Tab-separated table of C-alpha atoms in Angstrom:
chain	number	residue	atom	x	y	z
A	1	MET	CA	123.000	133.993	121.322
A	2	GLU	CA	126.598	133.674	122.475
A	3	GLN	CA	127.058	131.778	125.743
A	4	ASN	CA	128.823	134.674	127.482
A	5	VAL	CA	125.861	136.983	126.756
A	6	PHE	CA	123.509	134.429	128.239
A	7	GLU	CA	125.671	134.035	131.322
A	8	THR	CA	126.046	137.766	131.963
A	9	SER	CA	122.617	139.124	131.082
A	10	GLN	CA	120.370	140.056	133.954
A	11	LEU	CA	117.350	138.631	132.130
A	12	ALA	CA	119.003	135.214	131.910
A	13	GLN	CA	120.015	135.309	135.565
A	14	LEU	CA	116.469	136.134	136.618
A	15	LEU	CA	115.066	133.248	134.569
A	16	ILE	CA	117.741	130.903	135.908
A	17	ARG	CA	116.832	131.860	139.477
A	18	VAL	CA	113.110	131.287	138.928
A	19	ALA	CA	112.901	128.558	136.270
A	20	GLY	CA	116.303	126.848	136.441
A	21	ALA	CA	119.281	126.927	134.088
A	22	GLU	CA	117.973	124.318	131.639
A	23	LYS	CA	114.611	126.040	131.198
A	24	ALA	CA	116.257	129.451	130.864
A	25	GLN	CA	118.505	128.103	128.108
A	26	GLN	CA	115.488	126.681	126.297
A	27	LEU	CA	113.629	129.994	126.491
A	28	PHE	CA	116.557	131.930	125.057
A	29	ALA	CA	117.062	129.362	122.309
A	30	MET	CA	113.387	129.559	121.341
A	31	ILE	CA	112.374	133.235	121.678
A	32	GLU	CA	113.932	136.255	119.973
A	33	VAL	CA	115.209	138.681	122.624
A	34	ASP	CA	116.049	142.268	121.710
A	35	PRO	CA	119.629	143.314	122.610
A	36	ARG	CA	118.208	146.181	124.683
A	37	LEU	CA	116.981	143.556	127.146
A	38	LEU	CA	120.317	141.797	127.414
A	39	GLY	CA	122.226	144.188	129.638
A	40	ALA	CA	124.621	142.894	132.266
A	41	ASN	CA	123.596	142.434	135.877
A	42	ASP	CA	122.511	145.605	137.644
A	43	ALA	CA	121.477	146.333	141.207
A	44	ARG	CA	117.845	146.568	140.116
A	45	VAL	CA	115.557	144.861	137.598
A	46	SER	CA	113.635	147.241	135.328
A	47	ARG	CA	109.903	146.812	134.769
A	48	GLY	CA	110.540	146.064	131.100
A	49	LEU	CA	112.988	143.288	131.869
A	50	LEU	CA	110.623	141.760	134.421
A	51	ALA	CA	107.800	141.936	131.863
A	52	GLN	CA	109.997	140.181	129.296
A	53	ALA	CA	110.873	137.406	131.745
A	54	MET	CA	107.192	136.884	132.553
A	55	ASN	CA	106.221	136.836	128.887
A	56	MET	CA	108.872	134.271	128.029
A	57	MET	CA	107.671	131.951	130.781
A	58	LEU	CA	104.045	132.410	129.697
A	59	PHE	CA	104.937	131.615	126.089
A	60	ALA	CA	106.534	128.348	127.159
A	61	GLN	CA	103.493	127.562	129.300
A	62	ASN	CA	101.203	128.033	126.293
A	63	LEU	CA	103.436	125.906	124.094
A	64	ALA	CA	103.317	123.065	126.613
A	65	ALA	CA	99.509	123.148	126.334
A	66	VAL	CA	99.379	123.143	122.512
A	67	PRO	CA	101.172	120.126	120.962
A	68	GLU	CA	100.790	121.351	117.376
A	69	GLY	CA	102.243	124.711	118.399
A	70	ALA	CA	105.174	122.907	119.971
A	71	ARG	CA	105.633	120.922	116.771
A	72	TYR	CA	105.671	124.133	114.716
A	73	VAL	CA	108.202	125.806	117.004
A	74	ALA	CA	110.435	122.708	116.994
A	75	GLU	CA	110.481	122.786	113.191
A	76	LYS	CA	111.241	126.490	113.248
A	77	LEU	CA	114.168	125.991	115.623
A	78	ALA	CA	115.474	123.126	113.501
A	79	ALA	CA	115.536	125.531	110.558
A	80	GLY	CA	117.682	127.949	112.575
A	81	GLU	CA	114.879	130.424	113.306
A	82	LYS	CA	113.373	131.772	116.523
A	83	VAL	CA	109.898	132.888	117.541
A	84	LEU	CA	109.116	136.597	117.572
A	85	PHE	CA	106.502	136.687	120.334
A	86	ASP	CA	103.901	139.280	119.296
A	87	HIS	CA	101.190	138.984	121.930
A	88	GLY	CA	99.406	136.715	124.335
A	89	ALA	CA	95.646	136.674	124.844
A	90	LEU	CA	93.596	135.864	127.911
A	91	ARG	CA	89.947	135.947	128.907
A	92	THR	CA	88.360	137.411	132.035
A	93	VAL	CA	84.849	137.534	133.479
A	94	ASP	CA	83.034	140.742	134.357
A	95	ALA	CA	80.552	139.328	136.887
A	96	PRO	CA	79.055	140.704	140.140
A	97	ARG	CA	80.810	138.098	142.282
A	98	THR	CA	84.243	136.700	141.480
A	99	GLY	CA	85.369	135.761	144.970
A	100	ALA	CA	88.717	137.146	146.094
A	101	LEU	CA	89.795	137.756	142.489
A	102	PRO	CA	89.102	141.261	141.115
A	103	HIS	CA	86.459	141.052	138.425
A	104	GLY	CA	87.145	141.274	134.713
A	105	GLU	CA	90.234	142.989	133.379
A	106	LEU	CA	90.971	144.492	136.810
A	107	ALA	CA	92.569	141.193	137.832
A	108	PHE	CA	95.272	141.878	135.231
A	109	LYS	CA	95.313	145.659	135.075
A	110	ARG	CA	96.810	145.605	138.579
A	111	ILE	CA	99.640	143.454	137.194
A	112	LEU	CA	100.217	144.898	133.752
A	113	GLU	CA	100.294	148.595	134.629
A	114	PRO	CA	103.125	148.268	137.214
A	115	LEU	CA	105.038	146.233	134.636
A	116	GLY	CA	104.874	149.199	132.247
A	117	PHE	CA	101.900	148.257	130.075
A	118	ALA	CA	99.075	150.643	129.221
A	119	VAL	CA	95.848	150.246	127.271
A	120	ALA	CA	96.601	151.265	123.702
A	121	ASN	CA	93.149	150.570	122.260
A	122	VAL	CA	89.755	149.213	123.287
A	123	TYR	CA	87.949	146.810	120.949
A	124	PRO	CA	84.216	146.145	121.325
A	125	LEU	CA	83.567	142.464	120.578
A	126	LYS	CA	79.814	142.865	120.341
A	127	LYS	CA	79.017	139.513	118.742
A	128	LEU	CA	80.676	137.803	121.685
A	129	LYS	CA	79.309	140.231	124.323
A	130	MET	CA	82.890	140.987	125.291
A	131	THR	CA	85.335	143.884	125.298
A	132	GLY	CA	88.973	143.518	124.282
A	133	ARG	CA	91.794	145.739	125.503
A	134	ALA	CA	95.266	145.791	124.011
A	135	TYR	CA	97.966	146.421	126.620
A	136	CYS	CA	101.160	147.687	124.987
A	137	HIS	CA	104.458	148.304	126.786
A	138	LEU	CA	105.336	151.964	127.235
A	139	ASP	CA	109.113	151.534	127.179
A	140	LEU	CA	109.648	149.065	124.324
A	141	PRO	CA	106.317	148.690	122.486
A	142	GLU	CA	107.640	146.795	119.449
A	143	VAL	CA	109.959	144.588	121.486
A	144	ILE	CA	107.983	143.410	124.517
A	145	SER	CA	104.964	141.326	123.511
A	146	GLN	CA	101.536	142.818	124.057
A	147	PHE	CA	98.543	141.430	125.934
A	148	PHE	CA	95.056	141.212	124.483
A	149	VAL	CA	92.804	141.046	127.532
A	150	SER	CA	89.167	140.253	126.784
A	151	GLU	CA	86.375	140.714	129.291
A	152	LEU	CA	83.085	138.837	129.064
A	153	HIS	CA	80.028	140.782	130.242
A	154	VAL	CA	77.872	138.284	132.097
A	155	GLU	CA	74.934	140.672	132.525
A	156	GLN	CA	74.333	140.700	128.761
A	157	PHE	CA	73.328	137.029	128.742
A	158	SER	CA	70.201	135.198	129.926
A	159	MET	CA	69.397	134.791	133.620
A	160	ASN	CA	70.162	131.049	133.499
A	161	PHE	CA	73.539	131.864	131.993
A	162	GLN	CA	74.227	134.481	134.681
A	163	ILE	CA	73.403	132.010	137.449
A	164	ALA	CA	75.652	129.335	135.940
A	165	ALA	CA	78.528	131.782	135.387
A	166	GLU	CA	78.310	133.013	138.964
A	167	ARG	CA	78.347	129.445	140.291
A	168	VAL	CA	81.584	128.905	138.391
A	169	VAL	CA	83.498	132.053	139.412
A	170	HIS	CA	81.925	133.228	142.679
A	171	ASN	CA	84.587	131.578	144.839
A	172	SER	CA	87.669	132.431	142.761
A	173	ARG	CA	90.975	132.660	144.591
A	174	ASP	CA	93.393	135.559	144.410
A	175	PRO	CA	96.819	134.122	143.520
A	176	LEU	CA	98.547	137.295	144.708
A	177	LYS	CA	99.417	137.572	148.392
A	178	PRO	CA	99.855	140.881	150.266
A	179	GLU	CA	103.634	140.674	149.777
A	180	HIS	CA	103.164	140.455	146.001
A	181	LEU	CA	100.776	143.402	145.959
A	182	SER	CA	103.331	145.379	147.969
A	183	LEU	CA	106.041	144.579	145.420
A	184	LEU	CA	103.724	145.630	142.583
A	185	ALA	CA	103.159	148.942	144.352
A	186	GLN	CA	106.923	149.444	144.628
A	187	LEU	CA	107.346	148.552	140.971
A	188	SER	CA	104.639	151.025	140.015
A	189	GLU	CA	106.366	153.806	141.934
A	190	HIS	CA	110.010	153.148	141.078
A	191	HIS	CA	109.735	151.260	137.730
A	192	SER	CA	112.202	148.689	139.067
A	193	LEU	CA	112.782	146.170	141.854
A	194	SER	CA	115.790	144.617	143.512
A	195	PHE	CA	116.862	141.338	141.942
A	196	ASP	CA	115.640	139.319	144.926
A	197	ASP	CA	112.260	141.076	144.933
A	198	ALA	CA	111.891	140.552	141.179
A	199	ALA	CA	112.659	136.848	141.653
A	200	THR	CA	109.989	136.681	144.372
A	201	LEU	CA	107.357	138.446	142.269
A	202	LEU	CA	107.950	136.711	138.921
A	203	PRO	CA	106.527	133.240	139.743
A	204	ALA	CA	103.527	134.862	141.427
A	205	LEU	CA	102.823	136.855	138.262
A	206	VAL	CA	103.043	133.750	136.101
A	207	GLY	CA	100.696	132.013	138.533
A	208	CYS	CA	97.997	134.594	137.809
A	209	PHE	CA	97.584	133.098	134.340
A	210	ASP	CA	95.794	129.982	135.501
A	211	VAL	CA	92.432	128.686	136.733
A	212	GLN	CA	91.477	130.387	139.986
A	213	HIS	CA	88.020	128.851	140.543
A	214	GLU	CA	86.852	125.397	141.632
A	215	VAL	CA	85.997	122.487	139.341
A	216	PRO	CA	82.783	123.406	137.477
A	217	HIS	CA	79.627	121.336	137.337
A	218	LEU	CA	78.941	119.801	133.935
A	219	VAL	CA	75.410	121.191	133.895
A	220	ASP	CA	76.803	124.714	134.329
A	221	TYR	CA	79.348	124.148	131.558
A	222	GLU	CA	76.596	123.025	129.201
A	223	THR	CA	74.425	126.022	130.124
A	224	LEU	CA	77.314	128.371	129.391
A	225	LEU	CA	78.251	126.606	126.164
A	226	ALA	CA	74.732	127.040	124.815
A	227	GLU	CA	75.184	130.826	124.797
A	228	SER	CA	78.936	131.477	124.833
A	229	ALA	CA	81.758	129.177	123.789
A	230	GLU	CA	84.067	131.773	125.322
A	231	MET	CA	82.557	131.562	128.819
A	232	ALA	CA	82.441	127.775	128.585
A	233	TRP	CA	86.157	127.887	127.767
A	234	ILE	CA	86.813	130.125	130.778
A	235	SER	CA	85.000	127.656	133.039
A	236	THR	CA	87.635	125.003	132.301
A	237	GLU	CA	90.721	127.057	131.358
A	238	GLY	CA	90.285	130.159	133.520
A	239	ASN	CA	92.835	132.915	132.922
A	240	ARG	CA	95.375	130.749	131.113
A	241	PHE	CA	96.738	132.071	127.847
A	242	ASN	CA	93.962	131.534	125.324
A	243	HIS	CA	96.687	131.777	122.700
A	244	ALA	CA	100.240	132.941	122.116
A	245	THR	CA	101.152	134.547	118.811
A	246	ASP	CA	104.190	134.325	116.547
A	247	ARG	CA	104.877	137.445	114.436
A	248	VAL	CA	105.863	136.250	110.963
A	249	ALA	CA	106.729	137.964	107.676
A	250	ASN	CA	103.942	136.487	105.535
A	251	VAL	CA	101.119	134.795	107.419
A	252	ILE	CA	99.223	133.919	104.215
A	253	ALA	CA	102.157	132.010	102.740
A	254	LEU	CA	102.852	130.364	106.099
A	255	ALA	CA	99.224	129.229	106.394
A	256	ASP	CA	99.443	127.556	102.982
A	257	GLU	CA	102.708	125.885	103.952
A	258	LEU	CA	101.383	124.581	107.261
A	259	ARG	CA	98.146	123.376	105.652
A	260	ALA	CA	100.205	121.365	103.156
A	261	LYS	CA	102.082	119.794	106.072
A	262	GLY	CA	98.826	118.678	107.650
A	263	TYR	CA	98.629	121.186	110.470
A	264	PRO	CA	95.092	121.803	111.809
A	265	ILE	CA	95.079	125.436	110.707
A	266	LYS	CA	92.167	127.808	110.292
A	267	ASP	CA	90.537	127.681	106.849
A	268	SER	CA	91.026	131.401	106.198
A	269	VAL	CA	93.243	134.317	107.209
A	270	GLU	CA	91.643	137.199	109.103
A	271	ILE	CA	92.566	140.552	107.515
A	272	SER	CA	91.985	143.868	109.293
A	273	GLY	CA	89.938	146.636	107.743
A	274	SER	CA	93.136	148.530	106.938
A	275	GLY	CA	94.768	145.413	105.502
A	276	ALA	CA	97.820	146.002	107.699
A	277	VAL	CA	97.210	143.197	110.190
A	278	ARG	CA	96.714	139.597	109.076
A	279	GLN	CA	96.071	136.693	111.465
A	280	THR	CA	95.398	132.985	111.450
A	281	ALA	CA	95.769	130.173	113.951
A	282	LEU	CA	96.043	126.486	114.625
A	283	ARG	CA	92.867	124.960	115.976
A	284	ALA	CA	92.639	124.606	119.732
A	285	ALA	CA	94.169	121.557	121.355
A	286	MET	CA	91.495	119.213	122.710
A	287	VAL	CA	92.112	118.502	126.381
A	288	GLN	CA	90.571	116.359	129.091
A	289	ARG	CA	89.042	118.280	131.988
A	290	ILE	CA	87.262	117.194	135.151
A	291	PHE	CA	83.680	118.248	135.894
A	292	LEU	CA	81.256	117.427	138.696
A	293	ASP	CA	78.024	115.593	137.937
A	294	GLU	CA	74.665	116.128	139.666
A	295	LYS	CA	75.900	114.052	142.643
A	296	ASN	CA	79.186	115.989	142.843
A	297	HIS	CA	81.100	113.012	141.502
A	298	PRO	CA	84.063	113.809	139.202
A	299	ILE	CA	83.643	112.984	135.526
A	300	THR	CA	86.002	113.646	132.614
A	301	ARG	CA	85.145	115.254	129.304
A	302	THR	CA	87.189	116.403	126.298
A	303	VAL	CA	86.930	120.133	125.633
A	304	PRO	CA	88.839	122.830	123.694
A	305	GLY	CA	92.004	124.116	125.319
A	306	SER	CA	94.454	126.782	124.160
A	307	PHE	CA	95.813	127.380	120.668
A	308	TYR	CA	98.717	128.951	118.759
A	309	GLU	CA	98.359	131.952	116.472
A	310	PHE	CA	100.308	133.690	113.696
A	311	ILE	CA	100.255	137.374	112.762
A	312	SER	CA	101.827	139.649	110.159
A	313	ARG	CA	102.027	143.395	110.718
A	314	ASP	CA	102.855	146.174	108.250
A	315	LYS	CA	104.466	149.499	109.043
A	316	LEU	CA	102.218	152.443	109.815
A	317	PRO	CA	101.615	154.741	106.801
A	318	ASN	CA	104.534	157.123	106.215
A	319	SER	CA	106.368	155.692	109.212
A	320	GLN	CA	108.971	153.131	110.208
A	321	ALA	CA	106.908	152.201	113.255
A	322	LEU	CA	105.105	148.880	113.257
A	323	ASP	CA	101.309	148.859	113.230
A	324	LEU	CA	100.686	147.293	116.639
A	325	ARG	CA	96.908	147.654	116.522
A	326	PHE	CA	94.387	144.841	116.538
A	327	ASP	CA	91.051	144.512	114.772
A	328	ALA	CA	87.735	143.600	116.419
A	329	SER	CA	86.586	141.550	113.432
A	330	ASN	CA	89.889	139.663	113.330
A	331	ALA	CA	89.690	138.927	117.055
A	332	GLN	CA	86.157	137.559	116.853
A	333	GLY	CA	87.174	135.330	113.952
A	334	ILE	CA	90.235	134.043	115.798
A	335	PHE	CA	88.218	133.349	118.945
A	336	LYS	CA	86.289	130.706	116.999
A	337	MET	CA	89.338	128.458	117.369
A	338	THR	CA	88.034	127.429	120.806
A	339	ALA	CA	84.385	126.976	119.751
A	340	ALA	CA	83.760	123.239	119.962
A	341	ALA	CA	81.245	121.083	121.760
A	342	VAL	CA	81.925	118.994	124.846
A	343	ALA	CA	82.582	115.318	124.144
């Protein structure tokens, strides 16, 4: 992107205000940004532009957590290419008590809807005892990356599991303060905010994608892991991006290429029932996390963290529109990237 476009675009100025000039430059160099989001400064920031700024910051946050994803992106940039950010995925817990944090997807519905996202499809993930919801942007659906928000249904597991899950999340914090909720209400009503208000809200939104509960006990982690790798992952990673996804032309060819380079990539490519959506991923980064032992002393274990995904999408039949749907079978296969035992 030409320097003068970067300097004059409202999106760049918002990212500079919140993340700093160096980080903003890095984000623009790394992520493909549609020209429709590169308008000059205006009195107000549209919901779509604010959503794009948030998504770019979240992508970078995921990349910082996944070294092999960072390696892939660095190689892509060196080849003169950028990332086309397709979607980010996160996990939530539908439990009776989640502290100050709204339970399940409601913690993010209150954010995504004011930003212009709406549920496009619901995907039952029965094998995982979860439900997935695809949030697609109403204004620029093919341009602004989607969110795949999964919700784990605690009541469908054993009583021991339910007790352990509640111990983990019952005292969750709400990262949004009353002033942020007020700004979200204004955004919902007017579809835009003043530049200063957008700059106030943006870091709070990014902060929602994090761990909001206290350090878990190791015994609870092990109880959860015995029945759900997904809930065990949530106990250490919370609402962080489970994965960020690069939309590529041919995911099958890319998987072969990355495998030959020694990347820790999934053995197979997940293909939707229609054949139009194809996905694969790098295996989750292994990370060190702190737990509490039976005497409440901190201990460290290595567990699965986040990962990086790739997707190819065809056009809809008899249409120039992109098939933005997901596939429940694909999702359940991809989720296995974080299924690993504690070490």
